[in-house]
Amino acid sequence: MQRRRFLGLTAAGAATAALAPTLTACGSSGPGGDKHLKLVAADYGDKKDNSSKKYWDSLARDYESKNKGIKIDVEVYSWTEVDKKVADMVAAGKAPDIAQIGAYADFAAAGKLYPADQLLSIPTQADFISSISAAGEVHRVQYGLPFVASSRLLFFNKKLFAKAGVTKAPESWDELQAAAIKLKAAGVKIPYGLPLGPEEAPAETMMWMLAGGGGYTDKNGSYTIDSAENVKAFEWLRDELVGKDLVGPNDPGRTNRQDLFDAFGAGDVGMLNGHPTLIQQAKAKGLDFDMTPLPGIKGKARSTMGVADWMMAFKANNNRDRIGPFLDFVYARDNVLSFTGQYNLLPVTTAASNAMHEDRAHGELWPFLEQLQDASFYPADKVSWAKVSVAIKEKIGAVVRKGGDPASVLSEIQRLADATENADG
């Protein structure tokens, strides 16, 4: 569902899986000679009434009405199973024509996907927001088509800020620490929410790396996990936030994002990094809150973290000529707005993004849209990223505890990343 994806969890890739039960052939001719395309998509709803299947079924019928002889067969699965479902289909030799899931790199590396320029019209491909589109490239060829996106901002409780005498949103780490100290003195249970537990560790880690001038990779795509900037960021977290008891009573290395989102809604958290889903959760609790760009080491962070989900087209059924026009239809401005508006997500195309920015009904999302233009994304183009992400979930929480050694732990993860990347390359 939507909440699960935009917590920043990394799909485990479409790796190995047991063979699925026998499936109907994809891309075949059905009754009356209709040509069938099979689409497998993830469900962003959290109940039957808002299931994504309603959207895809409606879109498919609309497309079929305008393109006689084409049938779009839709299957929608929850986020807990959709990546594995697609992997099973591929392993069984029954790949769908189109999949909308969380990761594309494994399939691209195996040569199973069409590149974007063999599918999309030039206007459609050019309409993708460049920072997001680049995250879909493997060796400078785009295979992953971004579908929806999210970015991150710092959320803060205005009532708690006023109680503590914090008069402005923090823009630097020193200001964030000063605000946290005042919040603690005012009796706030969790001055800053730091979720380095396994649910959100890769995302929170990346945000602090970016805020410190570092990141997971450099401009050439090489891993820089143990860079001096990243080590310094976690030393600061260890000494200046966790070490000064400014993150609440629980161990941040075992604290998950949703636990802190729930605590924020309950009025127990002064500030934390969040994504658009938190808006609705906080409003449902009647919370008076605001949002601001992530604080950086010396001022506002130069970049925030972006998260994208992906659309991809498989070669297996030789349906390129039918897949391309359908994807052009999927990425039409009004269709993109219909989906993102329903689930409070961000468009990945310039046309839809501009339209959302002009619609005051979506005003709460404007700050996220602005941040998305220059956002940095997980290195989803790397097959090695799934293993690296697991290592971060397992190890990063320890670096902020008393006696934690950021340099040693980040170097250990760097060695794993390099070894895995070399093995896969």
Short mmCIF file of C-alpha atoms in Angstrom, two decimals:
data_model
loop_
_atom_site.label_atom_id
_atom_site.label_comp_id
_atom_site.label_asym_id
_atom_site.label_seq_id
_atom_site.Cartn_x
_atom_site.Cartn_y
_atom_site.Cartn_z
CA MET A 1 0.00 0.00 0.00
CA GLN A 2 0.98 3.63 -0.33
CA ARG A 3 2.24 3.97 3.23
CA ARG A 4 4.60 1.05 2.90
CA ARG A 5 6.21 2.32 -0.31
CA PHE A 6 6.88 5.88 0.60
CA LEU A 7 8.37 5.09 3.94
CA GLY A 8 11.43 4.75 1.74
CA LEU A 9 11.70 0.99 1.92
CA THR A 10 13.77 -0.50 -0.83
CA ALA A 11 12.20 -3.30 -2.78
CA ALA A 12 14.36 -6.36 -2.42
CA GLY A 13 14.70 -6.30 -6.18
CA ALA A 14 13.02 -8.81 -8.37
CA ALA A 15 15.36 -11.55 -7.36
CA THR A 16 14.85 -15.26 -7.26
CA ALA A 17 11.53 -16.74 -6.30
CA ALA A 18 9.74 -20.05 -6.49
CA LEU A 19 7.97 -20.68 -9.76
CA ALA A 20 4.44 -19.42 -9.84
CA PRO A 21 1.46 -21.62 -10.65
CA THR A 22 0.61 -21.97 -14.32
CA LEU A 23 -0.49 -18.61 -15.68
CA THR A 24 -2.45 -17.63 -18.75
CA ALA A 25 -0.29 -16.60 -21.65
CA CYS A 26 0.47 -12.90 -21.98
CA GLY A 27 0.10 -10.85 -25.12
CA SER A 28 -2.00 -13.53 -26.80
CA SER A 29 -5.06 -13.23 -28.97
CA GLY A 30 -8.31 -13.66 -27.10
CA PRO A 31 -11.92 -14.18 -28.20
CA GLY A 32 -12.70 -12.23 -31.34
CA GLY A 33 -9.04 -11.87 -32.20
CA ASP A 34 -8.36 -9.13 -29.63
CA LYS A 35 -4.72 -8.58 -28.73
CA HIS A 36 -4.14 -8.79 -24.99
CA LEU A 37 -1.59 -6.92 -22.89
CA LYS A 38 -1.02 -8.00 -19.32
CA LEU A 39 -0.37 -5.36 -16.69
CA VAL A 40 0.67 -6.23 -13.14
CA ALA A 41 0.52 -3.30 -10.72
CA ALA A 42 0.95 -2.51 -7.05
CA ASP A 43 -1.92 -1.51 -4.81
CA TYR A 44 -1.57 1.93 -3.22
CA GLY A 45 -4.85 1.67 -1.36
CA ASP A 46 -5.30 0.33 2.13
CA LYS A 47 -8.81 -1.05 1.70
CA LYS A 48 -11.10 -2.35 -1.02
CA ASP A 49 -12.79 1.01 -1.56
CA ASN A 50 -9.57 2.76 -2.61
CA SER A 51 -7.76 -0.14 -4.26
CA SER A 52 -5.62 0.79 -7.25
CA LYS A 53 -7.44 -1.89 -9.23
CA LYS A 54 -10.35 0.51 -9.66
CA TYR A 55 -8.05 3.06 -11.26
CA TRP A 56 -6.35 0.58 -13.59
CA ASP A 57 -9.60 -1.12 -14.61
CA SER A 58 -11.13 2.27 -15.49
CA LEU A 59 -8.01 3.37 -17.37
CA ALA A 60 -7.89 0.08 -19.27
CA ARG A 61 -11.53 0.31 -20.33
CA ASP A 62 -11.00 3.90 -21.44
CA TYR A 63 -8.00 2.89 -23.54
CA GLU A 64 -9.79 -0.11 -25.04
CA SER A 65 -12.72 2.09 -26.08
CA LYS A 66 -10.32 4.25 -28.10
CA ASN A 67 -8.21 1.37 -29.45
CA LYS A 68 -10.39 -1.38 -30.84
CA GLY A 69 -8.82 -4.82 -30.83
CA ILE A 70 -6.66 -4.21 -27.75
CA LYS A 71 -7.50 -5.66 -24.33
CA ILE A 72 -5.62 -4.74 -21.15
CA ASP A 73 -5.68 -7.53 -18.56
CA VAL A 74 -5.01 -6.05 -15.11
CA GLU A 75 -3.75 -7.79 -11.99
CA VAL A 76 -3.15 -5.75 -8.82
CA TYR A 77 -1.32 -7.06 -5.75
CA SER A 78 -0.37 -5.59 -2.39
CA TRP A 79 3.09 -4.13 -1.91
CA THR A 80 3.98 -7.06 0.33
CA GLU A 81 3.72 -9.47 -2.60
CA VAL A 82 3.78 -7.66 -5.93
CA ASP A 83 7.56 -7.73 -6.50
CA LYS A 84 7.67 -11.46 -5.79
CA LYS A 85 4.63 -12.10 -8.00
CA VAL A 86 6.36 -10.49 -10.95
CA ALA A 87 9.62 -12.30 -10.23
CA ASP A 88 7.74 -15.60 -10.13
CA MET A 89 6.05 -14.86 -13.45
CA VAL A 90 9.36 -14.05 -15.09
CA ALA A 91 11.03 -17.13 -13.63
CA ALA A 92 8.19 -19.28 -14.95
CA GLY A 93 8.55 -17.84 -18.45
CA LYS A 94 5.25 -15.96 -18.10
CA ALA A 95 6.43 -12.37 -17.81
CA PRO A 96 3.72 -9.72 -17.98
CA ASP A 97 3.95 -7.16 -20.73
CA ILE A 98 4.04 -4.30 -18.21
CA ALA A 99 4.80 -4.22 -14.50
CA GLN A 100 4.39 -1.31 -12.09
CA ILE A 101 6.44 -2.31 -9.05
CA GLY A 102 9.30 -1.18 -6.83
CA ALA A 103 12.50 -2.19 -8.63
CA TYR A 104 13.65 -2.69 -12.18
CA ALA A 105 17.45 -3.12 -12.04
CA ASP A 106 17.57 -6.92 -11.88
CA PHE A 107 15.36 -7.27 -14.93
CA ALA A 108 17.28 -4.61 -16.86
CA ALA A 109 20.62 -6.23 -16.04
CA ALA A 110 19.27 -9.55 -17.32
CA GLY A 111 18.30 -7.96 -20.64
CA LYS A 112 14.58 -8.58 -20.14
CA LEU A 113 13.29 -5.00 -20.52
CA TYR A 114 12.69 -2.65 -23.40
CA PRO A 115 14.54 0.67 -23.11
CA ALA A 116 12.32 3.71 -22.84
CA ASP A 117 13.28 5.09 -26.23
CA GLN A 118 11.93 1.95 -27.90
CA LEU A 119 8.56 2.40 -26.21
CA LEU A 120 7.58 5.99 -25.61
CA SER A 121 6.92 8.85 -27.95
CA ILE A 122 9.49 11.63 -27.77
CA PRO A 123 7.08 14.04 -26.02
CA THR A 124 6.25 11.46 -23.34
CA GLN A 125 9.86 10.59 -22.62
CA ALA A 126 10.89 14.25 -22.58
CA ASP A 127 8.13 15.08 -20.10
CA PHE A 128 9.66 13.08 -17.23
CA ILE A 129 11.21 15.23 -14.49
CA SER A 130 14.91 14.84 -15.20
CA SER A 131 16.07 14.10 -11.63
CA ILE A 132 13.63 11.19 -11.43
CA SER A 133 14.13 9.92 -14.96
CA ALA A 134 17.90 9.67 -14.42
CA ALA A 135 17.29 7.28 -11.54
CA GLY A 136 15.77 4.85 -14.05
CA GLU A 137 18.95 4.49 -16.08
CA VAL A 138 21.36 1.57 -16.24
CA HIS A 139 24.61 2.40 -18.04
CA ARG A 140 22.97 5.63 -19.27
CA VAL A 141 20.05 3.78 -20.87
CA GLN A 142 16.62 4.27 -19.32
CA TYR A 143 14.77 1.06 -18.53
CA GLY A 144 12.86 2.12 -15.43
CA LEU A 145 10.00 4.50 -16.17
CA PRO A 146 9.13 6.47 -13.03
CA PHE A 147 5.48 6.12 -12.10
CA VAL A 148 4.93 8.14 -8.92
CA ALA A 149 7.32 9.84 -6.52
CA SER A 150 7.70 11.36 -3.09
CA SER A 151 10.20 13.66 -1.42
CA ARG A 152 11.03 14.54 2.19
CA LEU A 153 10.65 17.59 4.42
CA LEU A 154 11.16 18.31 8.11
CA PHE A 155 7.80 18.27 9.93
CA PHE A 156 7.44 20.12 13.21
CA ASN A 157 4.70 20.48 15.84
CA LYS A 158 3.85 24.19 16.01
CA LYS A 159 2.22 23.92 19.44
CA LEU A 160 5.29 22.25 20.94
CA PHE A 161 7.60 24.75 19.27
CA ALA A 162 5.62 27.62 20.78
CA LYS A 163 5.61 25.97 24.20
CA ALA A 164 9.39 25.56 24.05
CA GLY A 165 10.00 29.09 22.76
CA VAL A 166 11.31 27.97 19.37
CA THR A 167 10.39 30.87 17.10
CA LYS A 168 11.60 29.64 13.70
CA ALA A 169 12.06 26.39 11.87
CA PRO A 170 15.68 25.16 12.01
CA GLU A 171 17.76 25.56 8.86
CA SER A 172 21.08 24.13 10.09
CA TRP A 173 22.16 21.28 12.34
CA ASP A 174 23.14 23.74 15.07
CA GLU A 175 19.67 25.29 14.93
CA LEU A 176 18.08 21.83 14.95
CA GLN A 177 20.06 20.90 18.04
CA ALA A 178 19.20 24.19 19.76
CA ALA A 179 15.50 23.62 19.05
CA ALA A 180 15.72 20.06 20.35
CA ILE A 181 17.36 21.26 23.57
CA LYS A 182 14.51 23.74 24.14
CA LEU A 183 11.90 21.09 23.36
CA LYS A 184 13.49 18.70 25.85
CA ALA A 185 13.56 21.42 28.53
CA ALA A 186 9.86 22.04 27.88
CA GLY A 187 9.09 18.40 28.62
CA VAL A 188 8.64 17.14 25.06
CA LYS A 189 9.01 13.36 25.09
CA ILE A 190 10.79 13.07 21.73
CA PRO A 191 12.42 16.36 20.68
CA TYR A 192 13.68 14.88 17.39
CA GLY A 193 12.41 11.59 15.98
CA LEU A 194 15.31 9.52 14.60
CA PRO A 195 14.15 6.23 13.01
CA LEU A 196 17.22 4.14 12.28
CA GLY A 197 15.39 0.88 12.86
CA PRO A 198 15.12 -1.56 9.95
CA GLU A 199 11.87 -0.18 8.53
CA GLU A 200 13.32 3.17 7.49
CA ALA A 201 17.08 3.00 8.05
CA PRO A 202 18.20 3.40 4.38
CA ALA A 203 16.02 6.49 3.95
CA GLU A 204 16.90 8.27 7.21
CA THR A 205 20.55 7.41 6.59
CA MET A 206 20.43 8.92 3.12
CA MET A 207 18.76 12.12 4.34
CA TRP A 208 21.48 12.74 6.92
CA MET A 209 24.19 11.94 4.39
CA LEU A 210 22.71 14.43 1.89
CA ALA A 211 22.28 17.06 4.59
CA GLY A 212 25.97 16.69 5.42
CA GLY A 213 27.06 17.13 1.80
CA GLY A 214 27.54 13.41 1.13
CA GLY A 215 25.36 10.59 -0.15
CA TYR A 216 25.40 6.95 -1.16
CA THR A 217 27.11 7.59 -4.51
CA ASP A 218 29.07 10.27 -6.34
CA LYS A 219 28.16 11.92 -9.64
CA ASN A 220 29.66 8.98 -11.52
CA GLY A 221 27.51 6.48 -9.66
CA SER A 222 30.32 4.98 -7.55
CA TYR A 223 29.52 4.15 -3.94
CA THR A 224 30.79 6.72 -1.41
CA ILE A 225 29.23 5.28 1.72
CA ASP A 226 32.33 5.76 3.88
CA SER A 227 33.15 9.27 2.66
CA ALA A 228 34.44 11.83 5.15
CA GLU A 229 31.17 13.77 4.84
CA ASN A 230 29.07 10.72 5.71
CA VAL A 231 31.29 9.76 8.65
CA LYS A 232 31.07 13.31 9.99
CA ALA A 233 27.28 13.28 9.70
CA PHE A 234 26.95 10.19 11.86
CA GLU A 235 29.52 11.37 14.35
CA TRP A 236 27.41 14.51 14.76
CA LEU A 237 24.25 12.45 15.21
CA ARG A 238 25.97 10.22 17.75
CA ASP A 239 27.45 13.06 19.79
CA GLU A 240 25.11 16.02 19.33
CA LEU A 241 21.64 14.47 19.16
CA VAL A 242 21.63 10.94 20.53
CA GLY A 243 24.49 11.60 22.97
CA LYS A 244 22.65 14.59 24.42
CA ASP A 245 19.42 12.61 24.88
CA LEU A 246 17.50 14.62 22.29
CA VAL A 247 15.85 11.71 20.45
CA GLY A 248 13.60 10.36 23.17
CA PRO A 249 13.83 7.38 25.49
CA ASN A 250 13.93 4.61 22.88
CA ASP A 251 16.99 3.32 21.04
CA PRO A 252 16.91 5.04 17.61
CA GLY A 253 18.65 1.99 16.12
CA ARG A 254 15.52 -0.02 16.88
CA THR A 255 12.92 2.70 16.28
CA ASN A 256 10.86 2.46 13.10
CA ARG A 257 9.38 5.30 11.08
CA GLN A 258 5.73 4.44 11.58
CA ASP A 259 6.18 4.32 15.36
CA LEU A 260 7.42 7.91 15.22
CA PHE A 261 4.70 8.97 12.79
CA ASP A 262 2.16 7.63 15.29
CA ALA A 263 3.92 9.44 18.13
CA PHE A 264 3.99 12.66 16.08
CA GLY A 265 0.24 12.39 15.57
CA ALA A 266 -0.16 11.88 19.32
CA GLY A 267 1.73 15.11 20.01
CA ASP A 268 4.82 13.46 21.51
CA VAL A 269 7.37 14.43 18.82
CA GLY A 270 8.71 17.91 18.26
CA MET A 271 10.13 17.33 14.77
CA LEU A 272 11.08 14.58 12.36
CA ASN A 273 11.69 13.97 8.66
CA GLY A 274 8.55 12.94 6.82
CA HIS A 275 6.84 12.42 3.47
CA PRO A 276 3.42 13.48 2.15
CA THR A 277 1.57 10.59 3.79
CA LEU A 278 2.28 12.13 7.18
CA ILE A 279 0.17 15.15 6.24
CA GLN A 280 -3.02 13.12 6.23
CA GLN A 281 -2.05 11.16 9.33
CA ALA A 282 -1.29 14.33 11.30
CA LYS A 283 -4.42 16.14 10.08
CA ALA A 284 -6.54 13.16 11.09
CA LYS A 285 -5.24 13.68 14.63
CA GLY A 286 -6.00 17.40 14.55
CA LEU A 287 -2.32 18.29 14.86
CA ASP A 288 -1.11 21.86 14.21
CA PHE A 289 2.08 21.33 12.24
CA ASP A 290 4.20 22.83 9.52
CA MET A 291 6.97 21.68 7.15
CA THR A 292 10.34 23.06 6.07
CA PRO A 293 13.28 21.89 3.92
CA LEU A 294 15.72 19.56 5.65
CA PRO A 295 18.33 21.35 7.76
CA GLY A 296 21.89 20.89 6.55
CA ILE A 297 25.28 21.03 8.19
CA LYS A 298 25.65 24.79 7.61
CA GLY A 299 22.21 25.76 6.32
CA LYS A 300 19.34 24.23 4.37
CA ALA A 301 20.34 20.90 2.84
CA ARG A 302 21.28 21.17 -0.83
CA SER A 303 19.19 18.12 -1.66
CA THR A 304 16.52 15.99 -0.10
CA MET A 305 15.76 12.34 -0.68
CA GLY A 306 13.33 11.31 -3.37
CA VAL A 307 11.58 7.97 -3.68
CA ALA A 308 10.13 6.62 -6.91
CA ASP A 309 8.20 3.55 -7.97
CA TRP A 310 8.75 2.15 -11.42
CA MET A 311 6.99 1.06 -14.57
CA MET A 312 8.77 -1.38 -16.90
CA ALA A 313 7.99 -3.27 -20.09
CA PHE A 314 9.14 -6.84 -20.74
CA LYS A 315 10.40 -8.12 -24.07
CA ALA A 316 9.19 -11.69 -23.57
CA ASN A 317 5.97 -11.41 -25.56
CA ASN A 318 7.27 -9.18 -28.38
CA ASN A 319 4.52 -6.64 -27.79
CA ARG A 320 6.58 -3.46 -28.03
CA ASP A 321 4.37 -1.90 -30.70
CA ARG A 322 1.30 -2.27 -28.49
CA ILE A 323 2.97 -1.50 -25.15
CA GLY A 324 4.37 1.87 -26.26
CA PRO A 325 1.07 3.55 -27.21
CA PHE A 326 -0.57 2.29 -24.01
CA LEU A 327 2.25 3.76 -21.89
CA ASP A 328 1.90 7.07 -23.72
CA PHE A 329 -1.74 6.97 -22.60
CA VAL A 330 -0.79 6.08 -19.02
CA TYR A 331 1.50 9.13 -18.84
CA ALA A 332 -1.02 11.59 -20.29
CA ARG A 333 -1.26 14.56 -17.93
CA ASP A 334 -4.83 14.00 -16.75
CA ASN A 335 -4.25 10.31 -16.09
CA VAL A 336 -1.14 11.05 -14.04
CA LEU A 337 -3.04 13.68 -12.03
CA SER A 338 -5.94 11.32 -11.45
CA PHE A 339 -3.71 8.71 -9.84
CA THR A 340 -1.42 11.00 -7.84
CA GLY A 341 -4.32 13.10 -6.62
CA GLN A 342 -6.14 10.04 -5.33
CA TYR A 343 -3.17 8.85 -3.25
CA ASN A 344 -1.57 12.17 -2.27
CA LEU A 345 1.59 11.40 -4.24
CA LEU A 346 3.78 13.46 -6.57
CA PRO A 347 3.65 13.34 -10.38
CA VAL A 348 6.78 12.31 -12.26
CA THR A 349 6.02 14.36 -15.37
CA THR A 350 6.55 18.07 -15.84
CA ALA A 351 3.09 18.66 -17.31
CA ALA A 352 1.29 17.02 -14.40
CA SER A 353 3.62 18.59 -11.85
CA ASN A 354 2.96 22.06 -13.26
CA ALA A 355 -0.78 21.42 -13.23
CA MET A 356 -0.67 20.27 -9.61
CA HIS A 357 1.34 23.35 -8.70
CA GLU A 358 -1.38 25.56 -10.18
CA ASP A 359 -4.21 23.82 -8.31
CA ARG A 360 -4.70 25.17 -4.77
CA ALA A 361 -6.49 21.96 -3.85
CA HIS A 362 -3.01 20.39 -3.84
CA GLY A 363 -1.34 23.26 -1.99
CA GLU A 364 -0.07 21.02 0.81
CA LEU A 365 2.01 19.10 -1.73
CA TRP A 366 3.66 22.17 -3.26
CA PRO A 367 6.67 22.16 -0.91
CA PHE A 368 7.31 18.50 -1.78
CA LEU A 369 7.00 19.27 -5.49
CA GLU A 370 9.59 22.02 -5.18
CA GLN A 371 12.01 19.70 -3.38
CA LEU A 372 11.49 16.94 -5.94
CA GLN A 373 13.13 18.93 -8.73
CA ASP A 374 16.58 18.52 -7.17
CA ALA A 375 15.99 15.39 -5.10
CA SER A 376 18.49 12.53 -4.92
CA PHE A 377 17.29 8.96 -5.26
CA TYR A 378 18.42 5.57 -4.08
CA PRO A 379 20.93 4.00 -6.50
CA ALA A 380 18.13 1.85 -7.87
CA ASP A 381 20.06 1.26 -11.07
CA LYS A 382 22.48 -0.98 -9.17
CA VAL A 383 21.63 -4.65 -8.77
CA SER A 384 23.88 -4.51 -5.69
CA TRP A 385 21.63 -1.96 -3.97
CA ALA A 386 19.26 -4.58 -2.53
CA LYS A 387 22.11 -6.22 -0.56
CA VAL A 388 23.57 -2.87 0.46
CA SER A 389 20.19 -1.74 1.73
CA VAL A 390 19.88 -4.85 3.88
CA ALA A 391 23.32 -4.20 5.36
CA ILE A 392 22.33 -0.63 6.23
CA LYS A 393 19.19 -1.85 7.96
CA GLU A 394 21.21 -4.32 10.00
CA LYS A 395 24.18 -2.14 10.93
CA ILE A 396 23.55 1.61 10.83
CA GLY A 397 21.61 1.86 14.09
CA ALA A 398 24.67 0.88 16.09
CA VAL A 399 26.76 3.85 14.97
CA VAL A 400 24.77 6.42 16.94
CA ARG A 401 24.86 4.54 20.23
CA LYS A 402 27.42 5.37 22.90
CA GLY A 403 30.77 4.06 21.70
CA GLY A 404 29.50 3.62 18.14
CA ASP A 405 32.12 3.83 15.40
CA PRO A 406 30.67 5.43 12.23
CA ALA A 407 33.94 5.20 10.27
CA SER A 408 34.30 1.48 10.90
CA VAL A 409 30.68 0.57 10.18
CA LEU A 410 30.40 2.73 7.06
CA SER A 411 33.67 1.26 5.76
CA GLU A 412 32.31 -2.25 6.33
CA ILE A 413 29.18 -1.42 4.32
CA GLN A 414 31.34 0.23 1.64
CA ARG A 415 33.42 -2.94 1.25
CA LEU A 416 30.26 -5.00 0.87
CA ALA A 417 28.91 -2.54 -1.69
CA ASP A 418 32.10 -2.60 -3.74
CA ALA A 419 32.40 -6.38 -3.62
CA THR A 420 28.76 -6.88 -4.60
CA GLU A 421 28.96 -4.31 -7.36
CA ASN A 422 32.08 -5.96 -8.80
CA ALA A 423 30.49 -9.39 -8.61
CA ASP A 424 27.36 -8.19 -10.38
CA GLY A 425 29.33 -6.18 -12.90
#
